[in-house]
Amino acid sequence: MKSSQVKRLERLYRRRVKPGEVVSLELAREMADISLEIRRQLGILVSRIGEIAYVVVGDERGIMIPALDEYPLGKRLLRGVRLVHTHLKGEVLSDDDLTDLSLLRLDLIAALQLTQNPDRFSIQTAALVPPNGGHLPYQVEPSVPFLKYDLDFKGFVETLEQTMERGLKEGKVVASGQERGILISVTQRPMEEAVDSIEELKELSRTAGVGVLDTVIQRPKEFNPRYLLGEGKIREVVIKALQYGATMLVFDQELSPAQVRSISELTELKVIDRSQLILDIFARRATTQDGKVQVELAQLKYLMPRLSGRGVQMSRLMGGIGGRGPGETKLEVDRRRIRDRIAHLERELKELSNGRYQRRQKRVKAGIPIISIVGYTNAGKSTLLNTMTKSEVFTEDLLFATLDTSSRRLRFPMDREVIITDTVGFIRSLPKSLMGAFKATLEELKDADLLVHLVDCSNPRVEEQINQVNTILAELELSQKPTLLVFNKMDLLPDLKKGDPLAFMKVRQLTRKYGAITISASDRKTLEPLMKELQQRFWHDVEDYRAPGENHEEFEE
Ligand SMILES: Nc1nc2c(ncn2[C@@H]2O[C@H](COP(=O)(O)OP(=O)(O)OP(=O)(O)O)[C@@H](O)[C@H]2O)c(=O)[nH]1
Ligand SMILES: [Mg+2]
């Protein structure tokens, strides 16, 4: 470019646009003139007060918009700058233009559609529209000769912003105040597995208080190291997020710290992965000292490797859902202080575990058999403990209701008793950091004389869940323990038979295959076969277990 041309471009920065106009006639003419002379597209980004924030020169067919760091979106729904640029051959707004509009959330995008004559051109504009349940997030207007173009820009953009805000508050899809997420899985596993896993991610999201707007599965030949998702796909996701008014993306796969950063930079959405979701749920659920220490430890260990590198956006990284997790102040401490904290927590955990160990020793010494109930999260473990012992352990139809083991005594006839313990639920791909921290809790399983592996047989993923639990038991070196497989929630089977006959048949087949006992943990009357089996296992002399009734000795706490 000639220096005179550069000067002309620089002078554009001194121009002002009236707030009521998209662009003035004079300025548009000057742009057309320069653009035709240099044979490149020319764009200006204009702020709300009418200042020229950037002058951008492209090539013949397109233009690259710079990072708009000085105009952060933050909580705003629109960027606060509009793009006016030239199209040398009078082309209409391109897909790239509309993608920029959507991704950058520009106030408006305008193309000056030039002809050979710098004084005669048309203008075409497009702007975002409020989230509308899956339709296009923008609206493109027809071209009009520039001289006929007449839009009160100030009024237009203010109204648009207000409507968008109102739409968001009404939160048509999910209640407001909640996070609204799009779930994403990028995997090379078979489609069926991906669907199963994302179904579970939905449950986890529900438990964590994240409303699920949509799910996206991509099975690429190769992973894109930067975004995990392919570039095209991630743009699709962003547009979807705009359409539905999403606040967060939840990935089913573990993301590297760098990936979290690039994705959240590109999308300006909160980005979390499955591990973080689970950590978040654990953080909410921990009530006892033990549980709290373990969760904080796990969170810090998860955070540590994510602290390296420049400009880590803490709020996005560890904000979790609604900003729980280690508090802001704790996050400001440097790695060293975190390391100290980890060491401190580990000591504390050790002390707590010493206490646990002594309690365990007492039990072992007393020679009372110990039964531990294990199983996938939500299988009904706590319910079973409650019903068997008539106690009130917290149960809920959410994942990970129980985070600490709790033990109860269970009496059998003839003054016989066992200790029965409830444990934290298992889940596939438990975050590594959590696995470590919760090993302490699960250590108690080593003392168990019998594991009762409880299964929710109404769950469509029942077989997979059995396998997952077995895998984790193997990891804990517990495969050799005597184990009793018990199918729970049999009261739900008639419904399953009606709703999904195939799944029902599968359950029947599994029951036969494993010779499993079936019960309804919530219904005491159905526990008889289980009680009988337990009694047989521990006291071989018992010929027959008698059902609890008026004239019998009852099993009770
Ligand atoms: N229909 C039916 N629901 C049951 C039965 N047993 C448990 N539930 C329900 O299943 C849900 C989970 O029960 P919990 O006892 O909390 O399950 P858990 O295995 O302890 O779960 P975590 O502690 O999260 O691992 C609750 O809503 C229970 O009411 C049953 O026999 N039939
Ligand atoms: Mg429980």
Coordinates of C-alpha atoms and ligand atoms in Angstrom, one line a residue:
M1 CA 0.0 0.0 0.0
K2 CA 1.2 3.5 -0.7
S3 CA 1.9 5.7 2.2
S4 CA -0.8 8.1 1.1
Q5 CA -3.3 5.2 1.3
V6 CA -2.1 4.3 4.8
K7 CA -2.5 8.0 5.8
R8 CA -6.1 8.0 4.5
L9 CA -6.8 4.8 6.5
E10 CA -5.3 6.3 9.6
R11 CA -7.4 9.4 9.2
L12 CA -10.5 7.2 9.4
Y13 CA -9.8 6.8 13.2
R14 CA -10.6 10.5 13.6
R15 CA -14.1 10.2 12.3
R16 CA -17.2 10.0 14.4
V17 CA -20.5 8.5 13.8
K18 CA -23.7 9.9 15.3
P19 CA -25.2 7.4 17.8
G20 CA -28.4 7.2 15.8
E21 CA -26.7 6.1 12.6
V22 CA -25.1 2.9 11.6
V23 CA -22.6 4.8 9.5
S24 CA -22.7 8.3 7.9
L25 CA -23.0 8.8 4.2
E26 CA -19.7 10.7 4.1
L27 CA -17.8 8.0 6.0
A28 CA -19.3 5.2 3.8
R29 CA -18.3 7.1 0.7
E30 CA -14.7 7.5 1.9
M31 CA -14.5 3.8 2.8
A32 CA -15.9 2.8 -0.6
D33 CA -13.4 5.0 -2.3
I34 CA -10.3 3.7 -0.5
S35 CA -11.5 0.1 -0.7
L36 CA -11.9 0.3 -4.5
E37 CA -8.5 1.9 -4.8
I38 CA -6.6 -0.7 -2.8
R39 CA -8.9 -3.5 -4.1
R40 CA -9.4 -5.0 -0.6
Q41 CA -12.2 -5.1 1.8
L42 CA -12.2 -2.4 4.4
G43 CA -14.0 -2.5 7.7
I44 CA -14.5 -0.3 10.7
L45 CA -15.7 -1.3 14.2
V46 CA -17.8 1.4 15.7
S47 CA -18.5 1.7 19.4
R48 CA -21.9 2.7 20.8
I49 CA -20.8 6.3 21.3
G50 CA -19.8 6.4 17.7
E51 CA -16.0 6.2 18.0
I52 CA -14.0 4.2 15.5
A53 CA -12.5 1.4 17.6
Y54 CA -10.7 -0.4 14.8
V55 CA -10.0 0.0 11.1
V56 CA -9.4 -3.3 9.5
V57 CA -8.1 -4.1 6.0
G58 CA -8.8 -7.5 4.5
D59 CA -8.2 -9.0 1.2
E60 CA -10.4 -9.1 -1.9
R61 CA -12.9 -11.5 -0.4
G62 CA -12.8 -11.3 3.3
I63 CA -11.8 -9.6 6.5
M64 CA -10.4 -10.8 9.8
I65 CA -11.7 -9.1 12.9
P66 CA -9.1 -8.6 15.7
A67 CA -9.6 -9.9 19.2
L68 CA -12.0 -7.3 20.8
D69 CA -10.2 -7.4 24.1
E70 CA -11.2 -3.8 24.9
Y71 CA -14.8 -4.7 24.5
P72 CA -15.2 -7.7 26.7
L73 CA -18.7 -9.3 26.8
G74 CA -18.7 -10.0 30.5
K75 CA -22.4 -10.2 31.3
R76 CA -23.5 -8.2 28.3
L77 CA -25.4 -9.9 25.6
L78 CA -24.1 -7.7 22.8
R79 CA -20.5 -6.6 22.2
G80 CA -21.1 -2.9 22.1
V81 CA -19.4 -2.5 18.7
R82 CA -20.7 -3.0 15.2
L83 CA -18.8 -3.9 12.0
V84 CA -19.3 -1.9 8.8
H85 CA -17.3 -3.3 5.9
T86 CA -17.1 -3.2 2.2
H87 CA -17.8 -6.0 -0.3
L88 CA -16.0 -5.1 -3.5
K89 CA -18.3 -6.9 -5.9
G90 CA -21.6 -6.1 -4.3
E91 CA -21.8 -9.6 -2.6
V92 CA -24.4 -10.2 0.0
L93 CA -23.4 -11.0 3.6
S94 CA -21.4 -14.2 3.6
D95 CA -21.5 -17.2 6.0
D96 CA -18.2 -16.0 7.5
D97 CA -19.8 -12.6 8.2
L98 CA -22.8 -14.2 9.9
T99 CA -20.5 -16.5 11.9
D100 CA -18.5 -13.4 13.1
L101 CA -21.7 -11.7 14.0
S102 CA -22.9 -14.7 16.1
L103 CA -19.6 -15.6 17.7
L104 CA -18.5 -12.1 18.5
R105 CA -22.0 -11.0 19.3
L106 CA -21.6 -7.8 17.4
D107 CA -24.3 -5.1 17.8
L108 CA -24.8 -5.4 14.0
I109 CA -22.9 -6.2 10.9
A110 CA -23.2 -4.2 7.7
A111 CA -21.9 -4.8 4.2
L112 CA -21.5 -1.9 1.9
Q113 CA -22.1 -3.6 -1.5
L114 CA -19.9 -1.6 -3.8
T115 CA -20.1 -1.1 -7.6
Q116 CA -17.6 0.3 -10.0
N117 CA -18.9 3.8 -9.1
P118 CA -17.8 4.7 -5.6
D119 CA -20.9 6.9 -5.2
R120 CA -23.4 4.1 -5.9
F121 CA -23.6 1.3 -3.5
S122 CA -26.2 -0.6 -1.4
I123 CA -26.1 -1.7 2.2
Q124 CA -27.1 -5.0 3.7
T125 CA -27.3 -5.6 7.5
A126 CA -27.8 -8.5 9.9
A127 CA -28.3 -8.5 13.7
L128 CA -28.7 -11.1 16.4
V129 CA -32.2 -12.0 17.6
P130 CA -33.2 -13.1 21.1
P131 CA -32.8 -16.9 21.8
N132 CA -35.7 -18.5 20.0
G133 CA -35.6 -22.2 20.8
G134 CA -33.4 -23.5 18.0
H135 CA -34.0 -21.2 15.0
L136 CA -31.2 -19.1 13.5
P137 CA -29.7 -16.7 16.0
Y138 CA -29.6 -13.8 13.6
Q139 CA -31.8 -12.1 11.1
V140 CA -30.5 -10.8 7.7
E141 CA -32.2 -7.8 6.1
P142 CA -32.6 -7.3 2.4
S143 CA -30.2 -5.0 0.6
V144 CA -31.2 -1.4 0.1
P145 CA -29.6 1.4 -1.9
F146 CA -27.5 3.3 0.7
L147 CA -29.3 6.6 0.1
K148 CA -32.6 4.9 1.0
Y149 CA -31.2 3.3 4.1
D150 CA -32.7 4.6 7.3
L151 CA -32.4 2.9 10.7
D152 CA -32.5 4.5 14.1
F153 CA -29.5 2.5 15.3
K154 CA -29.5 3.7 18.9
G155 CA -33.2 2.8 19.4
F156 CA -32.8 -0.5 17.5
V157 CA -29.8 -1.8 19.6
E158 CA -31.3 -0.7 22.9
T159 CA -34.6 -2.4 22.2
L160 CA -32.7 -5.5 21.0
E161 CA -30.7 -5.7 24.2
Q162 CA -33.7 -5.2 26.4
T163 CA -35.7 -8.0 24.6
M164 CA -32.7 -10.3 24.9
E165 CA -32.4 -9.7 28.6
R166 CA -36.1 -10.2 29.2
G167 CA -36.0 -13.4 27.2
L168 CA -33.1 -14.6 29.3
K169 CA -34.8 -13.8 32.6
E170 CA -38.0 -15.6 31.6
G171 CA -35.7 -18.5 30.8
K172 CA -38.2 -20.3 28.7
V173 CA -36.3 -23.5 28.6
V174 CA -34.9 -23.8 32.1
A175 CA -35.7 -22.0 35.3
S176 CA -33.6 -18.8 35.7
G177 CA -30.8 -18.6 38.2
Q178 CA -29.7 -22.0 37.2
E179 CA -26.8 -22.8 34.9
R180 CA -28.0 -23.8 31.5
G181 CA -25.6 -26.3 29.8
I182 CA -25.0 -28.0 26.5
L183 CA -23.5 -31.4 27.0
I184 CA -20.7 -32.5 24.6
S185 CA -19.1 -35.8 24.0
V186 CA -16.1 -36.2 21.7
T187 CA -15.2 -39.9 21.5
Q188 CA -14.0 -42.6 19.2
R189 CA -16.0 -45.2 21.2
P190 CA -19.0 -46.8 19.6
M191 CA -22.1 -44.5 19.3
E192 CA -24.1 -46.6 21.8
E193 CA -21.5 -46.2 24.5
A194 CA -21.3 -42.5 23.8
V195 CA -25.0 -42.1 24.2
D196 CA -25.0 -44.1 27.4
S197 CA -22.3 -42.0 28.8
I198 CA -23.9 -38.8 27.9
E199 CA -27.2 -40.0 29.5
E200 CA -25.3 -40.4 32.7
L201 CA -23.7 -37.0 32.3
K202 CA -27.3 -35.7 32.1
E203 CA -28.0 -37.3 35.5
L204 CA -24.8 -35.8 36.9
S205 CA -25.8 -32.4 35.5
R206 CA -29.2 -32.6 37.1
T207 CA -27.7 -33.6 40.4
A208 CA -25.4 -30.6 40.2
G209 CA -28.2 -28.2 39.3
V210 CA -27.4 -27.7 35.7
G211 CA -30.3 -27.6 33.3
V212 CA -29.5 -29.5 30.1
L213 CA -30.5 -27.7 26.9
D214 CA -29.1 -30.0 24.4
T215 CA -26.5 -32.7 23.8
V216 CA -23.9 -33.0 21.1
I217 CA -21.9 -36.1 20.2
Q218 CA -19.0 -36.0 17.8
R219 CA -17.0 -39.1 16.8
P220 CA -14.0 -37.7 14.9
K221 CA -11.4 -39.7 13.1
E222 CA -8.8 -37.6 14.8
F223 CA -9.1 -35.4 17.9
N224 CA -8.5 -31.7 17.4
P225 CA -5.9 -31.0 20.1
R226 CA -7.0 -27.4 20.6
Y227 CA -10.7 -27.8 21.2
L228 CA -11.1 -31.5 21.3
L229 CA -14.1 -30.9 19.0
G230 CA -13.4 -30.1 15.4
E231 CA -13.3 -26.4 14.5
G232 CA -16.5 -26.5 12.5
K233 CA -18.3 -28.4 15.2
I234 CA -17.3 -26.0 17.9
R235 CA -18.7 -23.1 15.9
E236 CA -21.9 -25.0 15.5
V237 CA -22.0 -25.5 19.3
V238 CA -21.5 -21.8 19.9
I239 CA -24.3 -20.9 17.7
K240 CA -26.5 -23.5 19.4
A241 CA -25.5 -22.0 22.7
L242 CA -26.6 -18.6 21.5
Q243 CA -29.9 -20.0 20.2
Y244 CA -30.7 -21.6 23.5
G245 CA -29.1 -19.1 25.8
A246 CA -26.7 -21.5 27.3
T247 CA -24.3 -20.5 30.1
M248 CA -21.9 -23.4 30.1
L249 CA -20.5 -26.3 28.1
V250 CA -20.1 -29.6 29.9
F251 CA -17.7 -32.1 28.3
D252 CA -18.0 -35.8 28.9
Q253 CA -14.3 -36.2 28.4
E254 CA -11.5 -34.9 30.6
L255 CA -10.1 -31.6 29.1
S256 CA -6.6 -30.4 29.5
P257 CA -6.1 -27.0 31.1
A258 CA -5.1 -25.6 27.7
Q259 CA -8.3 -26.9 26.1
V260 CA -10.5 -25.4 28.8
R261 CA -8.7 -22.1 28.1
S262 CA -9.1 -22.2 24.3
I263 CA -12.7 -23.3 24.4
S264 CA -13.7 -20.7 26.9
E265 CA -11.8 -18.0 25.1
L266 CA -13.5 -18.9 21.8
T267 CA -17.0 -19.4 23.2
E268 CA -17.0 -17.0 26.2
L269 CA -18.9 -19.7 28.1
K270 CA -18.0 -21.5 31.2
V271 CA -16.4 -24.8 30.3
I272 CA -16.2 -27.8 32.6
D273 CA -15.6 -31.5 32.2
R274 CA -17.1 -34.6 33.8
S275 CA -14.5 -34.8 36.5
Q276 CA -15.2 -31.3 37.6
L277 CA -18.9 -31.9 37.6
I278 CA -18.4 -34.9 39.9
L279 CA -16.0 -32.9 42.1
D280 CA -18.7 -30.2 42.3
I281 CA -21.3 -32.6 43.4
F282 CA -19.0 -34.1 46.0
A283 CA -18.3 -30.6 47.2
R284 CA -22.0 -29.9 47.7
R285 CA -22.7 -33.2 49.4
A286 CA -19.8 -33.5 51.9
T287 CA -21.2 -32.9 55.3
T288 CA -18.8 -34.6 57.8
Q289 CA -15.3 -33.4 58.6
D290 CA -13.9 -36.4 56.8
G291 CA -15.9 -35.9 53.7
K292 CA -15.1 -32.2 53.5
V293 CA -11.4 -32.8 53.9
Q294 CA -11.4 -35.4 51.2
V295 CA -13.3 -33.2 48.8
E296 CA -11.1 -30.2 49.3
L297 CA -8.1 -32.3 48.8
A298 CA -9.4 -33.7 45.6
Q299 CA -10.3 -30.3 44.3
L300 CA -6.9 -28.9 45.1
K301 CA -5.2 -31.8 43.4
Y302 CA -7.4 -31.3 40.4
L303 CA -6.6 -27.6 40.4
M304 CA -2.8 -27.9 40.8
P305 CA -1.8 -28.9 37.2
R306 CA -4.3 -26.4 35.9
L307 CA -2.5 -23.5 37.7
S308 CA 0.5 -23.4 35.5
G309 CA 0.9 -21.2 32.5
R310 CA -0.1 -17.6 32.1
G311 CA -3.3 -15.9 32.6
V312 CA -5.3 -18.8 33.9
Q313 CA -8.8 -17.7 34.3
M314 CA -9.6 -18.9 37.8
S315 CA -13.2 -17.9 37.7
R316 CA -13.8 -20.1 34.7
L317 CA -11.5 -22.9 35.7
M318 CA -12.6 -23.5 39.2
G319 CA -15.8 -21.5 39.4
G320 CA -17.6 -24.8 38.9
I321 CA -21.3 -24.5 39.0
G322 CA -22.5 -21.2 40.5
G323 CA -18.9 -20.7 41.7
R324 CA -18.6 -23.2 44.4
G325 CA -15.3 -25.1 44.9
P326 CA -12.4 -23.7 46.9
G327 CA -13.4 -20.1 47.7
E328 CA -12.1 -17.1 45.7
T329 CA -9.6 -16.1 48.4
K330 CA -8.1 -19.6 48.5
L331 CA -7.7 -19.5 44.8
E332 CA -5.6 -16.4 44.9
V333 CA -2.9 -18.2 46.8
D334 CA 0.0 -19.4 44.8
R335 CA 0.9 -22.9 44.0
R336 CA 3.2 -23.1 47.0
R337 CA 0.4 -22.3 49.4
I338 CA -1.8 -24.8 47.7
R339 CA 0.9 -27.4 48.2
D340 CA 1.1 -26.5 51.9
R341 CA -2.6 -26.8 52.1
I342 CA -2.6 -30.2 50.4
A343 CA 0.1 -31.4 52.9
H344 CA -1.9 -30.1 55.8
L345 CA -5.1 -31.8 54.5
E346 CA -3.3 -35.0 54.0
R347 CA -2.1 -35.0 57.6
E348 CA -5.6 -34.2 58.8
L349 CA -6.9 -37.1 56.7
K350 CA -4.4 -39.4 58.1
E351 CA -5.4 -38.5 61.7
L352 CA -9.0 -39.0 60.8
S353 CA -8.2 -42.3 59.2
N354 CA -6.3 -43.3 62.3
G355 CA -9.5 -42.8 64.3
R356 CA -11.3 -44.8 61.7
Y357 CA -8.7 -47.5 62.0
Q358 CA -9.1 -47.8 65.7
R359 CA -12.9 -48.0 65.5
R360 CA -12.4 -50.7 62.9
Q361 CA -10.0 -52.6 65.1
K362 CA -12.6 -52.6 67.9
R363 CA -15.1 -54.1 65.6
V364 CA -12.8 -56.7 64.2
K365 CA -11.8 -57.6 67.8
A366 CA -15.4 -57.9 68.8
G367 CA -15.6 -60.6 66.2
I368 CA -18.8 -59.2 64.7
P369 CA -19.1 -60.0 61.0
I370 CA -19.0 -56.9 58.8
I371 CA -21.1 -56.6 55.7
S372 CA -20.5 -53.7 53.3
I373 CA -23.0 -52.5 50.8
V374 CA -21.3 -51.4 47.6
G375 CA -22.7 -50.5 44.2
Y376 CA -23.2 -47.9 41.6
T377 CA -24.4 -44.5 42.7
N378 CA -28.2 -44.4 43.1
A379 CA -28.5 -48.2 43.4
G380 CA -30.3 -47.8 46.7
K381 CA -27.5 -48.7 49.1
S382 CA -28.6 -46.2 51.8
T383 CA -32.2 -47.2 51.4
L384 CA -31.3 -50.8 52.0
L385 CA -29.3 -49.9 55.1
N386 CA -32.2 -47.9 56.4
T387 CA -34.8 -50.5 55.8
M388 CA -32.7 -53.3 57.2
T389 CA -31.8 -51.4 60.3
K390 CA -34.7 -48.9 60.5
S391 CA -32.3 -46.1 60.6
E392 CA -32.4 -42.7 58.9
V393 CA -29.4 -42.5 56.6
F394 CA -29.8 -39.7 54.1
T395 CA -31.2 -41.0 50.8
E396 CA -32.1 -39.1 47.7
D397 CA -32.8 -39.7 44.1
L398 CA -29.7 -37.9 43.1
L399 CA -26.3 -39.2 42.4
F400 CA -23.8 -39.4 45.3
A401 CA -26.3 -38.9 48.1
T402 CA -23.9 -40.7 50.4
L403 CA -20.3 -39.5 50.7
D404 CA -19.2 -41.1 54.0
T405 CA -19.6 -44.6 55.1
S406 CA -22.0 -45.1 57.9
S407 CA -22.3 -48.3 60.0
R408 CA -25.2 -49.8 61.8
R409 CA -25.8 -52.9 63.8
L410 CA -28.2 -55.4 62.4
R411 CA -29.6 -58.1 64.8
F412 CA -30.5 -61.5 63.7
P413 CA -32.4 -64.0 65.9
M414 CA -30.6 -65.7 68.7
D415 CA -28.7 -62.6 69.7
R416 CA -26.6 -62.7 66.6
E417 CA -25.6 -59.5 65.0
V418 CA -23.6 -58.1 62.1
I419 CA -22.3 -54.7 61.4
I420 CA -23.5 -53.3 58.1
T421 CA -21.9 -50.4 56.3
D422 CA -23.1 -48.1 53.5
T423 CA -20.5 -46.6 51.2
V424 CA -20.1 -43.9 48.6
G425 CA -21.5 -44.8 45.3
F426 CA -19.3 -45.9 42.5
I427 CA -19.3 -44.4 39.1
R428 CA -17.4 -44.9 35.8
S429 CA -14.4 -42.7 35.2
L430 CA -14.2 -41.4 38.7
P431 CA -11.8 -38.5 38.6
K432 CA -8.3 -39.7 39.5
S433 CA -7.9 -37.1 42.2
L434 CA -11.2 -38.3 43.8
M435 CA -10.3 -41.9 43.5
G436 CA -7.2 -41.3 45.6
A437 CA -9.0 -39.2 48.2
F438 CA -11.8 -41.7 48.6
K439 CA -9.6 -44.7 48.8
A440 CA -9.4 -43.9 52.5
T441 CA -13.1 -44.2 52.9
L442 CA -13.3 -47.3 50.8
E443 CA -10.4 -48.8 52.8
E444 CA -13.0 -50.0 55.3
L445 CA -14.1 -52.4 52.6
K446 CA -10.9 -54.4 53.3
D447 CA -12.3 -55.4 56.7
A448 CA -15.6 -56.6 55.3
D449 CA -16.4 -60.2 55.5
L450 CA -18.9 -59.9 52.8
L451 CA -19.7 -57.4 50.1
V452 CA -23.3 -56.9 49.1
H453 CA -23.1 -55.6 45.6
L454 CA -26.4 -53.8 45.1
V455 CA -27.7 -53.2 41.6
D456 CA -30.5 -50.9 40.3
C457 CA -32.0 -53.4 37.9
S458 CA -34.5 -50.8 36.5
N459 CA -31.6 -48.9 35.1
P460 CA -31.1 -49.4 31.3
R461 CA -27.4 -49.5 31.8
V462 CA -27.5 -52.2 34.5
E463 CA -25.0 -54.6 33.0
E464 CA -22.5 -51.8 32.3
Q465 CA -22.9 -50.6 35.9
I466 CA -22.2 -54.1 37.3
N467 CA -19.0 -54.2 35.2
Q468 CA -18.0 -50.8 36.3
V469 CA -18.4 -51.6 40.0
N470 CA -16.4 -54.8 39.5
T471 CA -13.6 -52.9 37.8
I472 CA -13.3 -50.5 40.7
L473 CA -13.4 -53.3 43.2
A474 CA -10.5 -54.9 41.3
E475 CA -8.7 -51.6 41.4
L476 CA -9.2 -51.6 45.2
E477 CA -7.9 -55.2 45.3
L478 CA -11.2 -56.5 46.5
S479 CA -12.0 -58.9 43.8
Q480 CA -11.3 -61.9 46.0
K481 CA -13.8 -60.8 48.7
P482 CA -17.0 -62.9 49.0
T483 CA -19.6 -61.0 47.2
L484 CA -23.4 -61.3 47.0
L485 CA -25.0 -59.7 44.0
V486 CA -28.4 -58.3 44.8
F487 CA -30.8 -56.8 42.3
N488 CA -32.7 -53.8 43.8
K489 CA -35.9 -51.9 42.7
M490 CA -37.7 -55.0 41.5
D491 CA -40.9 -53.1 42.2
L492 CA -40.1 -51.1 39.0
L493 CA -39.9 -54.2 36.8
P494 CA -43.6 -54.4 35.9
D495 CA -43.3 -50.8 34.5
L496 CA -40.1 -51.7 32.7
K497 CA -41.9 -54.7 31.1
K498 CA -44.5 -52.4 29.7
G499 CA -42.2 -49.6 28.7
D500 CA -39.2 -51.5 27.4
P501 CA -39.9 -55.2 27.1
L502 CA -36.4 -55.9 25.7
A503 CA -34.7 -54.3 28.7
F504 CA -37.0 -56.3 31.0
M505 CA -35.9 -59.5 29.3
K506 CA -32.3 -58.5 29.7
V507 CA -32.8 -58.0 33.4
R508 CA -34.4 -61.4 33.7
Q509 CA -31.6 -63.0 31.8
L510 CA -29.0 -61.2 34.0
T511 CA -30.8 -62.4 37.2
R512 CA -30.5 -65.9 36.0
K513 CA -27.0 -65.6 34.8
Y514 CA -25.7 -64.3 38.1
G515 CA -28.2 -66.1 40.3
A516 CA -28.9 -62.7 41.9
I517 CA -31.4 -62.2 44.7
T518 CA -34.0 -59.6 43.9
I519 CA -35.4 -57.2 46.4
S520 CA -37.0 -53.8 46.9
A521 CA -34.8 -52.0 49.3
S522 CA -37.7 -49.6 50.2
D523 CA -40.0 -52.5 51.1
R524 CA -39.1 -54.4 54.2
K525 CA -41.2 -57.3 53.3
T526 CA -39.2 -58.1 50.2
L527 CA -35.9 -58.5 52.1
E528 CA -36.6 -62.0 53.3
P529 CA -34.6 -63.9 50.8
L530 CA -31.7 -61.6 51.4
M531 CA -31.8 -61.9 55.2
K532 CA -32.0 -65.7 54.8
E533 CA -29.0 -65.8 52.6
L534 CA -27.0 -63.6 55.0
Q535 CA -27.9 -65.7 57.9
Q536 CA -26.9 -68.9 56.0
R537 CA -23.6 -67.4 55.1
F538 CA -22.6 -66.4 58.6
W539 CA -24.2 -69.1 60.7
H540 CA -24.4 -72.4 58.9
D541 CA -26.3 -74.0 61.7
V542 CA -29.4 -71.9 60.9
E543 CA -31.7 -74.1 59.0
D544 CA -34.3 -71.7 58.1
Y545 CA -34.7 -68.1 58.4
R546 CA -38.1 -67.2 59.7
A547 CA -39.9 -64.1 58.4
P548 CA -40.2 -61.4 61.0
G549 CA -43.7 -61.5 62.4
E550 CA -45.7 -61.2 65.6
N551 CA -44.6 -64.3 67.2
H552 CA -41.1 -64.4 65.9
E553 CA -37.9 -62.8 67.1
E554 CA -37.4 -59.9 64.7
F555 CA -34.2 -58.7 63.2
E556 CA -33.9 -55.2 64.4
E557 CA -31.5 -52.5 65.4
Ligands
LIG1 N1 -38.7 -47.8 43.3 C1 -37.7 -48.0 44.2 N2 -36.9 -47.0 44.4 C2 -35.8 -47.3 45.3 C3 -35.6 -48.5 45.9 N3 -34.5 -48.5 46.6 C4 -34.1 -47.2 46.6 N4 -34.9 -46.5 45.8 C5 -34.7 -45.1 45.4 O1 -33.5 -44.9 44.7 C6 -32.9 -43.6 45.0 C7 -31.5 -43.8 45.5 O2 -31.5 -44.4 46.7 P1 -30.2 -44.3 47.7 O3 -30.5 -45.2 48.8 O4 -29.9 -42.9 48.0 O5 -29.1 -44.8 46.7 P2 -27.5 -45.0 47.1 O6 -27.1 -46.2 46.4 O7 -27.3 -44.9 48.5 O8 -27.0 -43.7 46.3 P3 -25.6 -42.9 46.6 O9 -25.4 -42.7 48.0 O10 -25.8 -41.7 45.8 O11 -24.5 -43.8 46.0 C8 -33.9 -43.0 46.1 O12 -34.8 -42.1 45.5 C9 -34.6 -44.2 46.6 O13 -35.8 -43.8 47.2 C10 -36.6 -49.6 45.5 O14 -36.5 -50.7 46.0 N5 -37.6 -49.3 44.7
MG2 MG -26.3 -43.6 49.6

